[in-house]
Tab-separated table of C-alpha atoms and ligand atoms in Angstrom:
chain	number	residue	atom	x	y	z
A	1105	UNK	CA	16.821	10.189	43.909
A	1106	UNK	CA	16.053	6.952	45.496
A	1107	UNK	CA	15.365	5.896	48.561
A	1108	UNK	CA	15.630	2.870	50.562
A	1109	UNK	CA	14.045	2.547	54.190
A	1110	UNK	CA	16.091	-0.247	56.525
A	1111	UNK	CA	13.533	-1.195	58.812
A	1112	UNK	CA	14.783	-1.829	61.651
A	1113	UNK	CA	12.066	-0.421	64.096
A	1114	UNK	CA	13.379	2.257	66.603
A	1115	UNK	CA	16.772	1.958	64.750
A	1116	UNK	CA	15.107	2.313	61.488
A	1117	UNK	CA	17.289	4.286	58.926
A	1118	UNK	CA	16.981	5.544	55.105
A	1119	UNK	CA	19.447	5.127	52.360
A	1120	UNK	CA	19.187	7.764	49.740
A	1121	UNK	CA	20.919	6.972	46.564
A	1122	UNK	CA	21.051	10.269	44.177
A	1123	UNK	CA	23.533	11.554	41.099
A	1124	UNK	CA	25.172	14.352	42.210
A	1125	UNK	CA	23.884	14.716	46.034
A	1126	UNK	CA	27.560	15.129	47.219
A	1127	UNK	CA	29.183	16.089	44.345
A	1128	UNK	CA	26.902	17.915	41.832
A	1129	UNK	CA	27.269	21.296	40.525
A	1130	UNK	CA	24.330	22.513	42.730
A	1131	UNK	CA	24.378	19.644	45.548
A	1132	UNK	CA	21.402	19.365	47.935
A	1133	UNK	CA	21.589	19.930	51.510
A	1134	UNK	CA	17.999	19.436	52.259
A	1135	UNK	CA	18.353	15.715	52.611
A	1136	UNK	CA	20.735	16.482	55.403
A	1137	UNK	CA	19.005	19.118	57.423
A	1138	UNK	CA	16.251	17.103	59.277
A	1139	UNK	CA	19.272	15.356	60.853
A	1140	UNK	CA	22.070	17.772	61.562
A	1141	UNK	CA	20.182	21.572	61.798
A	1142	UNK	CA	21.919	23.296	64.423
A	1143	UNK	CA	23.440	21.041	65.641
A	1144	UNK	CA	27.594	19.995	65.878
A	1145	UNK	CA	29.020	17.810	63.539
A	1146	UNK	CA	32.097	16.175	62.937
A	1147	UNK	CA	33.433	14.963	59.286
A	1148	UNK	CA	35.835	12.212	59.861
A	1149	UNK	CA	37.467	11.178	56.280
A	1150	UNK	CA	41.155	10.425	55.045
A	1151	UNK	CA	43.613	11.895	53.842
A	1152	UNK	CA	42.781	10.994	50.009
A	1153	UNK	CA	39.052	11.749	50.285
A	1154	UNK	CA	39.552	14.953	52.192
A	1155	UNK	CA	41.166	16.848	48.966
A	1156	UNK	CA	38.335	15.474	46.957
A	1157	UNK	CA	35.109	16.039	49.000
A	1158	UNK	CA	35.835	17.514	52.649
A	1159	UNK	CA	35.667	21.072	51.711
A	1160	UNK	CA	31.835	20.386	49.882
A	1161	UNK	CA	30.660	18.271	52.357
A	1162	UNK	CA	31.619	20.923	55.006
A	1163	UNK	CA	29.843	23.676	52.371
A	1164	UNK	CA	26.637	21.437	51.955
A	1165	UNK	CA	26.052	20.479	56.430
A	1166	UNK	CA	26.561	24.231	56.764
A	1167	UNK	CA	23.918	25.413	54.058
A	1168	UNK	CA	22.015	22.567	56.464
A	1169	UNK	CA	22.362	24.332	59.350
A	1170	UNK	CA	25.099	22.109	60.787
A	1171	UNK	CA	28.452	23.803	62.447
A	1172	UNK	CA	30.506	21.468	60.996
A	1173	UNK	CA	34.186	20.273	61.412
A	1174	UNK	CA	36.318	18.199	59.527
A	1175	UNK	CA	38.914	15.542	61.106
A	1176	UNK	CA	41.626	13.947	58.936
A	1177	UNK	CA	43.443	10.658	59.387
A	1178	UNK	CA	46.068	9.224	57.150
A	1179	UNK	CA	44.522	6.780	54.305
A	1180	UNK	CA	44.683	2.951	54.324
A	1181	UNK	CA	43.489	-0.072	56.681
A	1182	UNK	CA	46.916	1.043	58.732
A	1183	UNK	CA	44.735	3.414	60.151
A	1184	UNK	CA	42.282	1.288	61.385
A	1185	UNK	CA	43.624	1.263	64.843
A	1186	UNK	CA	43.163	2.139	68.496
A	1187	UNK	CA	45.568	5.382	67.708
A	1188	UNK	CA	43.263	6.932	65.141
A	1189	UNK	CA	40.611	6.128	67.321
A	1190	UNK	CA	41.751	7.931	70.488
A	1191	UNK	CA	42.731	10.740	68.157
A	1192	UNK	CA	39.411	10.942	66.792
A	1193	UNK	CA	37.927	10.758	70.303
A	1194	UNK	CA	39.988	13.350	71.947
A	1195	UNK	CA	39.409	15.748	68.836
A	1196	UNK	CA	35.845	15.485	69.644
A	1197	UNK	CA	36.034	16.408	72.849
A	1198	UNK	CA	38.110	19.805	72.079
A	1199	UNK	CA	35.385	20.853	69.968
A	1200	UNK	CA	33.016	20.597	72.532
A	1201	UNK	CA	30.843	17.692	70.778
A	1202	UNK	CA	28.009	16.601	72.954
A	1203	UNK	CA	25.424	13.876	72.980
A	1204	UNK	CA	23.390	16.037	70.140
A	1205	UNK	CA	26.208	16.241	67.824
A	1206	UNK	CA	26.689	13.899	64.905
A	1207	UNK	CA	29.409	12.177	63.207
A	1208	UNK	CA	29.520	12.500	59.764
A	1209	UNK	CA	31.844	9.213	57.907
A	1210	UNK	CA	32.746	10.773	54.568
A	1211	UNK	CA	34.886	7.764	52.733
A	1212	UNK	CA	35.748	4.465	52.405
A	1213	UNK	CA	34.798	0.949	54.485
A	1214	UNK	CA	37.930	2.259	56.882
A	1215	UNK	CA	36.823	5.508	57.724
A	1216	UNK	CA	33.258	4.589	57.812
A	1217	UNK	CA	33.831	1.442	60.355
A	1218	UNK	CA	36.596	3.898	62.599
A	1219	UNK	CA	34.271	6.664	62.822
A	1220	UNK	CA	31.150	4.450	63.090
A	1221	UNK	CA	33.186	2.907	66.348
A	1222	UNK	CA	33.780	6.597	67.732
A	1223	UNK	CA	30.224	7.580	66.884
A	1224	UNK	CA	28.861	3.880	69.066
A	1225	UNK	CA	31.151	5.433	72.351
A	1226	UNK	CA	31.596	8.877	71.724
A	1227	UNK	CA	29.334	9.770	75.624
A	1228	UNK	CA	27.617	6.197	75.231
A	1229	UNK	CA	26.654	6.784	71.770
A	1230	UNK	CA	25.447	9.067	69.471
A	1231	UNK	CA	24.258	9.721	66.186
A	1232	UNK	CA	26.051	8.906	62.907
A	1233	UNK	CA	25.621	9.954	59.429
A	1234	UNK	CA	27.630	7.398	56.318
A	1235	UNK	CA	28.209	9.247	53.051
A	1236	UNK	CA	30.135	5.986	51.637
A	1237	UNK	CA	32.768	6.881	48.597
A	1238	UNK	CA	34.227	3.683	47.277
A	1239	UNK	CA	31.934	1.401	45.912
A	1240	UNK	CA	32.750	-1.319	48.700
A	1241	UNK	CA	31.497	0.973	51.054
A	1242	UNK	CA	28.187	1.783	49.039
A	1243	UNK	CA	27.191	-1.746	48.633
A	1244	UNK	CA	28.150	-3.255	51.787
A	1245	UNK	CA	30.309	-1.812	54.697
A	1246	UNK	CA	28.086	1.518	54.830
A	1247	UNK	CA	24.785	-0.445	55.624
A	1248	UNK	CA	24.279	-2.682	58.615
A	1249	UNK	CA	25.883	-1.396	61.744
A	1250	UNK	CA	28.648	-3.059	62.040
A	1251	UNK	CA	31.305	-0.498	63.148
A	1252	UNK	CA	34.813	-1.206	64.708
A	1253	UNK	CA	38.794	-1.500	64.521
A	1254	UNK	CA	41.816	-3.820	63.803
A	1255	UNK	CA	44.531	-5.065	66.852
A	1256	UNK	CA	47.598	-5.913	65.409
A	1257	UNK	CA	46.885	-9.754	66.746
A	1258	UNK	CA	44.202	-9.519	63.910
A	1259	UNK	CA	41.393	-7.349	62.010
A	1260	UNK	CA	37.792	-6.167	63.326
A	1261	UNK	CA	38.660	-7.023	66.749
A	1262	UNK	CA	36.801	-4.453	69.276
A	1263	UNK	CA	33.744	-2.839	67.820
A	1264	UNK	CA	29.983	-2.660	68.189
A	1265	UNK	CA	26.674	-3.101	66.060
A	1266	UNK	CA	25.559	0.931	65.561
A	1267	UNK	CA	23.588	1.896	63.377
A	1268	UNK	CA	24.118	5.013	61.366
A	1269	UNK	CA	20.759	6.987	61.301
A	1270	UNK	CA	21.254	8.042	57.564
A	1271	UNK	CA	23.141	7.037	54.749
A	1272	UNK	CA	24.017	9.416	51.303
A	1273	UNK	CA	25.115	7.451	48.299
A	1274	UNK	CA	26.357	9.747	45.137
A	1275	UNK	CA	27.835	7.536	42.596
A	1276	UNK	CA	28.939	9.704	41.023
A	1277	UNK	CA	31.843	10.068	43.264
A	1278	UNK	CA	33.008	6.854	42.201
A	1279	UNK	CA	34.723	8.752	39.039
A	1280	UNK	CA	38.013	9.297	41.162
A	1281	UNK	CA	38.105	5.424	42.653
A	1282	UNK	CA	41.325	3.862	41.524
A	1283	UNK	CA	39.453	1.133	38.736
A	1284	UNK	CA	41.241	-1.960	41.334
A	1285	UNK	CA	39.463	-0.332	44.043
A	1286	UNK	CA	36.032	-0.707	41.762
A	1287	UNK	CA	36.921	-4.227	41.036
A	1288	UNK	CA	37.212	-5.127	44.594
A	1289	UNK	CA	33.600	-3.752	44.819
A	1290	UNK	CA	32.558	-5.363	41.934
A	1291	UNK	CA	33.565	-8.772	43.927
A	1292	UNK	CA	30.865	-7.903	46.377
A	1293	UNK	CA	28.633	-7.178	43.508
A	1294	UNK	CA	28.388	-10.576	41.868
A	1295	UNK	CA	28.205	-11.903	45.651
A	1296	UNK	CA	24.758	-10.400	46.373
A	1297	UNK	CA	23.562	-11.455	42.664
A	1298	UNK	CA	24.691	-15.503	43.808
A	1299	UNK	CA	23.253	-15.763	47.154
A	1300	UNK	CA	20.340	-13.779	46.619
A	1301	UNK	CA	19.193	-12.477	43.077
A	1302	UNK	CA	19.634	-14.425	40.180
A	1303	UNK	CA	18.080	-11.318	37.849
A	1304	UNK	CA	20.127	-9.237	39.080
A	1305	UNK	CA	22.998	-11.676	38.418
A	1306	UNK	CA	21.581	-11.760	34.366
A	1307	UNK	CA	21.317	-7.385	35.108
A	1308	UNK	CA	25.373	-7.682	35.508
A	1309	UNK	CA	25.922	-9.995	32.834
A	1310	UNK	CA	23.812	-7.820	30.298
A	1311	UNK	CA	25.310	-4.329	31.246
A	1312	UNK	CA	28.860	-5.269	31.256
A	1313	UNK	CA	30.044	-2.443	29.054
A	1314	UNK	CA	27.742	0.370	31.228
A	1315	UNK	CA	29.998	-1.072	34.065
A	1316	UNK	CA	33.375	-1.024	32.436
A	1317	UNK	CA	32.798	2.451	31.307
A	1318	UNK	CA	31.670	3.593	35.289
A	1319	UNK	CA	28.380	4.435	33.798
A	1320	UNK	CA	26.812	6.401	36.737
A	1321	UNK	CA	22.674	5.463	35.922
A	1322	UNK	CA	24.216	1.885	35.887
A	1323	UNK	CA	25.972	2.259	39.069
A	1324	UNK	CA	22.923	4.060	40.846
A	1325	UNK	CA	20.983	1.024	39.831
A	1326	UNK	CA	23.645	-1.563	40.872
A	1327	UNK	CA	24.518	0.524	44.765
A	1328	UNK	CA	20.393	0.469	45.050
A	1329	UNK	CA	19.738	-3.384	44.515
A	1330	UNK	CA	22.587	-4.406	46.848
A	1331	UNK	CA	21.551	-2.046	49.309
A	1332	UNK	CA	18.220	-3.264	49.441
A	1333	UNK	CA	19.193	-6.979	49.456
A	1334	UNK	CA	21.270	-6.071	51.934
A	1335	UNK	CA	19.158	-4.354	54.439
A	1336	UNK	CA	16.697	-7.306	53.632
A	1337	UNK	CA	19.206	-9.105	55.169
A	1338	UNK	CA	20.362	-7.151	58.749
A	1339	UNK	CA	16.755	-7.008	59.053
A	1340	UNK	CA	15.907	-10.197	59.543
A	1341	UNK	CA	19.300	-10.965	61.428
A	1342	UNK	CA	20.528	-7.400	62.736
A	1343	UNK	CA	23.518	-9.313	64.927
A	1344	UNK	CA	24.037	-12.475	63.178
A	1345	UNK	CA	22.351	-14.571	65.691
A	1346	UNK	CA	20.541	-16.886	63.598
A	1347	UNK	CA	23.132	-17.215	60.719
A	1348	UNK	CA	20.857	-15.601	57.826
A	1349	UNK	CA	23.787	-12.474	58.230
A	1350	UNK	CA	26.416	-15.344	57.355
A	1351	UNK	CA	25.294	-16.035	53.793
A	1352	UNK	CA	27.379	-12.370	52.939
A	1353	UNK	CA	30.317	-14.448	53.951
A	1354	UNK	CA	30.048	-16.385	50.677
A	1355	UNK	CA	33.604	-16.868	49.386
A	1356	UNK	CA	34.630	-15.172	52.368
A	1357	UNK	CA	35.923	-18.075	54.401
A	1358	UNK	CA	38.272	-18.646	51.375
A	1359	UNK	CA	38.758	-15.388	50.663
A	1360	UNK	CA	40.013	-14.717	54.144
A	1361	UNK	CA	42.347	-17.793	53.972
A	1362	UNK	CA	43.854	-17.012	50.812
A	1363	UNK	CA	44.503	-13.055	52.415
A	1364	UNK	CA	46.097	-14.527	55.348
A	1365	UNK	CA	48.583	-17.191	53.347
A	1366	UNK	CA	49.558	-14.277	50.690
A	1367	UNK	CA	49.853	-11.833	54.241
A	1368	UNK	CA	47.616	-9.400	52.853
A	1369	UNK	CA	49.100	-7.601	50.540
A	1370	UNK	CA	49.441	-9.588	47.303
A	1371	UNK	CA	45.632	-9.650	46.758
A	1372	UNK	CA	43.076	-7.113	47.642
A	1373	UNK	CA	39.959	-8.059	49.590
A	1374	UNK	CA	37.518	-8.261	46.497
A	1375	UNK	CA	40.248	-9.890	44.464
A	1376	UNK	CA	40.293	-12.828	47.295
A	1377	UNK	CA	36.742	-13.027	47.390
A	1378	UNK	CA	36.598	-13.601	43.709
A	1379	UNK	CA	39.295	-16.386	43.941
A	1380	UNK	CA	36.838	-17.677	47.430
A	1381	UNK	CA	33.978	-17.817	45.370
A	1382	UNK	CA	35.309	-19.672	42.431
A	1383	UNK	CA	36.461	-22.110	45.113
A	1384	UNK	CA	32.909	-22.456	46.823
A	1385	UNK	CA	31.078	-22.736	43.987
A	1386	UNK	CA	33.176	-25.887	42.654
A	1387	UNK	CA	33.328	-27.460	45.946
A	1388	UNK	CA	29.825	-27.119	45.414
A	1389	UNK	CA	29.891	-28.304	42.106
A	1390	UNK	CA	32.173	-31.815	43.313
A	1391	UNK	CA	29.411	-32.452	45.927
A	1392	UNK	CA	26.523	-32.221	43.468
A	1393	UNK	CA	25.242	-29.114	45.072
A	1394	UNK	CA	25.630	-27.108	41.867
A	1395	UNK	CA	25.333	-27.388	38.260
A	1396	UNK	CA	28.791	-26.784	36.484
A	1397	UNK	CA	26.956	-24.537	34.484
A	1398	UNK	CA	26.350	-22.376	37.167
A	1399	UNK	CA	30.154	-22.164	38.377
A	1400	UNK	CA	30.761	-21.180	34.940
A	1401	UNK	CA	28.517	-18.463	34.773
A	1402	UNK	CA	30.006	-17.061	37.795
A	1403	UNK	CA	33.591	-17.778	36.625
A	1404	UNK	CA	32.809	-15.790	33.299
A	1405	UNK	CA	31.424	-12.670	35.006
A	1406	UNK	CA	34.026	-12.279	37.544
A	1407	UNK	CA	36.591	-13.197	34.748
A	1408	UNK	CA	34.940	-10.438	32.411
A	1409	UNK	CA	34.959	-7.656	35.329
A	1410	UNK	CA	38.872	-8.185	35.533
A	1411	UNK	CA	39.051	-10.039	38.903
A	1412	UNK	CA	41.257	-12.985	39.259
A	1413	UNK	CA	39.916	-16.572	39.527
A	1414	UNK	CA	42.359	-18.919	40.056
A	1415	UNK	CA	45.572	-18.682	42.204
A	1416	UNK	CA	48.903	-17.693	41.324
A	1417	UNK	CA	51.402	-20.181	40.768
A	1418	UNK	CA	53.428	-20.612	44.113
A	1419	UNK	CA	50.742	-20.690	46.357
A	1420	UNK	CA	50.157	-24.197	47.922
A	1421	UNK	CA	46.116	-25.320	48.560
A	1422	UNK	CA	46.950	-26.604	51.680
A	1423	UNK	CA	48.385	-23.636	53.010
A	1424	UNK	CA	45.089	-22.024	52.223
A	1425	UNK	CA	43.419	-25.476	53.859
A	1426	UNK	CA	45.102	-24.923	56.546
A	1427	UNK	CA	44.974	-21.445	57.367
A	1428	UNK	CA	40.522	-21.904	57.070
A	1429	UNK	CA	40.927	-23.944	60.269
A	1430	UNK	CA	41.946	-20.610	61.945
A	1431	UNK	CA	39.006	-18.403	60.928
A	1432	UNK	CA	36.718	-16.721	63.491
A	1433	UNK	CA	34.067	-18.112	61.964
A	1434	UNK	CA	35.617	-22.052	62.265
A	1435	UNK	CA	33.301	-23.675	64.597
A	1436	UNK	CA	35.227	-26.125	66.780
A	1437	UNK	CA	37.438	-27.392	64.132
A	1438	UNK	CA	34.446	-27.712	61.887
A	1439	UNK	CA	34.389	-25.642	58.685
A	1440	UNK	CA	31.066	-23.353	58.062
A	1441	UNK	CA	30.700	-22.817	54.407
A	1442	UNK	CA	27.891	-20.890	52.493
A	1443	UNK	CA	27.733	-22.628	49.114
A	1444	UNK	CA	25.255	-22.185	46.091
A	1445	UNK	CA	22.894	-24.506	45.152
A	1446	UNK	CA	21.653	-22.258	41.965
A	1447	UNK	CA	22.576	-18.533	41.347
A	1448	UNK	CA	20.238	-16.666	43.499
A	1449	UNK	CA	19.614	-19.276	46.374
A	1450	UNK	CA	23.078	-20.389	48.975
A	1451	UNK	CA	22.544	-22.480	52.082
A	1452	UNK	CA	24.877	-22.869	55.105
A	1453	UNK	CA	26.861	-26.419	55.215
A	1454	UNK	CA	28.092	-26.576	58.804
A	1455	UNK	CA	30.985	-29.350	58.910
A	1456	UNK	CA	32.348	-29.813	55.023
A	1457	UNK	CA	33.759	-32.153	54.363
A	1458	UNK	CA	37.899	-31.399	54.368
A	1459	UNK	CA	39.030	-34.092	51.571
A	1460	UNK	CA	36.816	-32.150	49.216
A	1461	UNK	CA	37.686	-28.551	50.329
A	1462	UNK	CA	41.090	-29.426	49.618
A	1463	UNK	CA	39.971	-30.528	46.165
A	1464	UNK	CA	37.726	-27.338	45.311
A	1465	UNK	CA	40.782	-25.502	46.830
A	1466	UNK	CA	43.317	-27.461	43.935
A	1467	UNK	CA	41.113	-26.515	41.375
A	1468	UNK	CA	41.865	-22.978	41.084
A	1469	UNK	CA	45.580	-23.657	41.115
B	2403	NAD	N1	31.349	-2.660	58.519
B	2403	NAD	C1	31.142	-3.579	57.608
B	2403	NAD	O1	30.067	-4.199	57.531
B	2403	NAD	C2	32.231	-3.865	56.614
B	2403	NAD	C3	31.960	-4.673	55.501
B	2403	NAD	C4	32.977	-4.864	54.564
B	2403	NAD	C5	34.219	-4.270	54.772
B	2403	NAD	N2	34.453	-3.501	55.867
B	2403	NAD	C6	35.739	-2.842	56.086
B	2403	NAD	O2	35.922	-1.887	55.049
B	2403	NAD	C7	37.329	-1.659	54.870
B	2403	NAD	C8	37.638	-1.610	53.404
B	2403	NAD	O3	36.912	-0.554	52.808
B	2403	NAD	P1	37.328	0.080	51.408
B	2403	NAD	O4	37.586	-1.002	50.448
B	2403	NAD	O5	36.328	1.114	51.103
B	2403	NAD	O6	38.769	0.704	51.715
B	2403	NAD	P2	39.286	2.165	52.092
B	2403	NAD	O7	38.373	2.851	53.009
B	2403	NAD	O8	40.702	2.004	52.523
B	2403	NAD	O9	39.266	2.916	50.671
B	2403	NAD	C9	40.094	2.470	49.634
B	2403	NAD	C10	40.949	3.612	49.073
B	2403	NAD	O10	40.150	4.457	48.255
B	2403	NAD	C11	40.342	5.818	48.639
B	2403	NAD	N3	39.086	6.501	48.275
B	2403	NAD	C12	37.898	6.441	48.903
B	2403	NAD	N4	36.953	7.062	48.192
B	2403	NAD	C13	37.550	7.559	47.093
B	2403	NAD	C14	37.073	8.277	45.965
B	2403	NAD	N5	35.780	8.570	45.796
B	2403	NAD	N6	37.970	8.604	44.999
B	2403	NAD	C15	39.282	8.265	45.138
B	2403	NAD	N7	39.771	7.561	46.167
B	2403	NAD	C16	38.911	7.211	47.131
B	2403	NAD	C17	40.686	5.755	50.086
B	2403	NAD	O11	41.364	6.902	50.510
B	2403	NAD	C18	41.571	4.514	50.129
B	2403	NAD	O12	42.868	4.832	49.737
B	2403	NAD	C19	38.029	-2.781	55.625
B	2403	NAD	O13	38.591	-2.257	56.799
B	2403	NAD	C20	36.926	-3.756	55.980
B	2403	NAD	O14	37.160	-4.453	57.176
B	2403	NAD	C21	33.470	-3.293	56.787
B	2404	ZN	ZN1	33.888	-8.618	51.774
């Protein structure tokens, strides 16, 4: 078992990382008990999870001391929405939750960030428990605080930074993950090895066939690292106010632009933050920022890990040009773009330059 402490002072929170926690043949609820022991808890998962791990969690917060409940919404980012989150709401009040209960997120980045939101309100706020089960969710969405909900006029529009006050990795849960799902991840992955850890960027290229094969030691050590980079991160910058948070956007701004021009759908997030960070790293490259070597590096890993890197034919760059100007993150007109300058170390570039965007953009076509 490992453990990872994200210190952020009164909010302060541990991430324990362990084979089998959730899922074993003998699972351990002692991890849990300091933080739900008689008190009421509410599982929110989906409807895909709930077959697979509802019932066991349920079995392991009792053995805790926890009188647990489970609450069930339908699967996918459709969910995401103010209707699931009333629903979730109301359901805890029927059962009577009060400002000592807990939520409990059991699944994926959507259930985590809906019941994260219902956990930050729920009587002003209280406690919250992630037990993340796709990888996307161990590496990234699980860790940080940032909770919330889509509008149809666009995604993560109402929310709030809440901190869960434990988080329970098993990877070995990852065994039932659709493999696309585990690319996706993977996307995220490579990101944390280029902006931040150029060993552990080597780690990925040298265990390729432990990852292919969902080798579970390999996948303990991969959730860990990116956890801890990642809570190195929301430490220093818990609500992205002085732009140290933004360097996880790499090949985000992209990513999100190429999501929005193929109305997301034809590519799933990871797989557009593959093709964003192909893109960054040779606008990069064309502005001397970069060695080509470098790009190629990260083109090779991504390519061996089956994500895509260039665009499919039909898609026109300045479509994807076009639709960056209408990020969130667009700073009066100007584009924001976190770009390597070796693999390990990004910097923020606050107005690119759009002639050579447009050119980095052509060259994955
Ligand atoms: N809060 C954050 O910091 C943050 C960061 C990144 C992404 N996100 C959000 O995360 C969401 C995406 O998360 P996701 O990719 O985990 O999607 P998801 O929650 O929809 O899960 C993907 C699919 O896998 C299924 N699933 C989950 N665990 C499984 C398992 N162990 N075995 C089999 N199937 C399983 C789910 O039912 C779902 O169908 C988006 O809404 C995104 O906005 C949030
Ligand atoms: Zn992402």
């Amino acid at each position: 078992m490992h453990k990872i402490k994200v210190d952020l002072k009164e909010r302060c929170y541990d991430i324990v990382i362990g084979k089998g926690i959730v899922s074993g043949v003998k699972p351990d609820p002692s991890v849990f008990r300091p933080y739900v022991s008689g008190r009421k808890c509410l599982v929110v998962t989906d409807s895909n999870v709930k077959g697979l791990l509802g019932a066991r969690l349920l079995k392991i917060l009792g053995a805790a001391g926890a009188d647990a409940e489970l609450a069930v919404f339908k699967a996918g980012e459709g969910s995401k929405n103010i209707g699931t989150y009333e629903s979730l709401l109301r359901k805890a009040c029927k059962l009577g939750l009060d400002r000592s209960s807990v939520i409990v997120a059991l699944g994926g980045g959507v259930v985590g960030d809906v019941a994260g939101f219902v956990a930050a309100t729920y009587m002003r706020g209280i406690d919250f428990i992630q037990v993340p089960t796709t990888l996307l969710a161990m590496v990234d969405s699980s860790v940080g605080g940032k909770t919330g909900i889509d509008l149809p006029e666009g995604k993560n529009l109402v929310g709030a930074f809440w901190q869960p006050r434990l988080v329970i990795i098993d990877p070995a849960v990852l065994k039932t993950l659709p493999k696309r799902e585990i690319r996706c991840g993977l996307a995220e992955v490579v990101k944390y090895g280029v902006i931040m850890d150029d060993k552990f960027f080597s780690f990925l290229e040298k265990n390729l066939c432990k990852i292919k094969n969902l080798e579970t030691v390999t996948y303990g050590k991969i959730i860990s690292r990116c956890c801890e980079l990642k809570a190195e991160v929301v430490c220093k910058d818990e609500r992205e106010t002085t732009g140290l948070r933004a360097i996880l956007n790499y090949g985000h701004s992209f990513g999100h632009a190429v999501e929005t021009v193929t109305g997301y759908g034809k590519y799933a997030h990871g797989e557009a933050v593959s093709i964003g960070m192909c893109i960054a790293a040779n606008f990069a490259v064309l502005n001397h920022k970069f060695a080509p070597s470098m790009a190629e590096r990260q083109l090779n890993l991504l390519k061996a890990l089956g994500l895509p890197t260039i665009l499919d034919r039909g898609i026109k760059p300045a479509q994807i040009y076009g639709a960056m100007f209408k990020d969130k993150k667009t700073e009066k007109g100007k584009l924001r773009l976190v770009l390597p300058s070796r693999i390990g170390k990004v910097s923020l570039v606050k107005d690119a330059d759009g002639e050579s965007v447009l050119e980095a953009i052509r060259s994955v076509v």
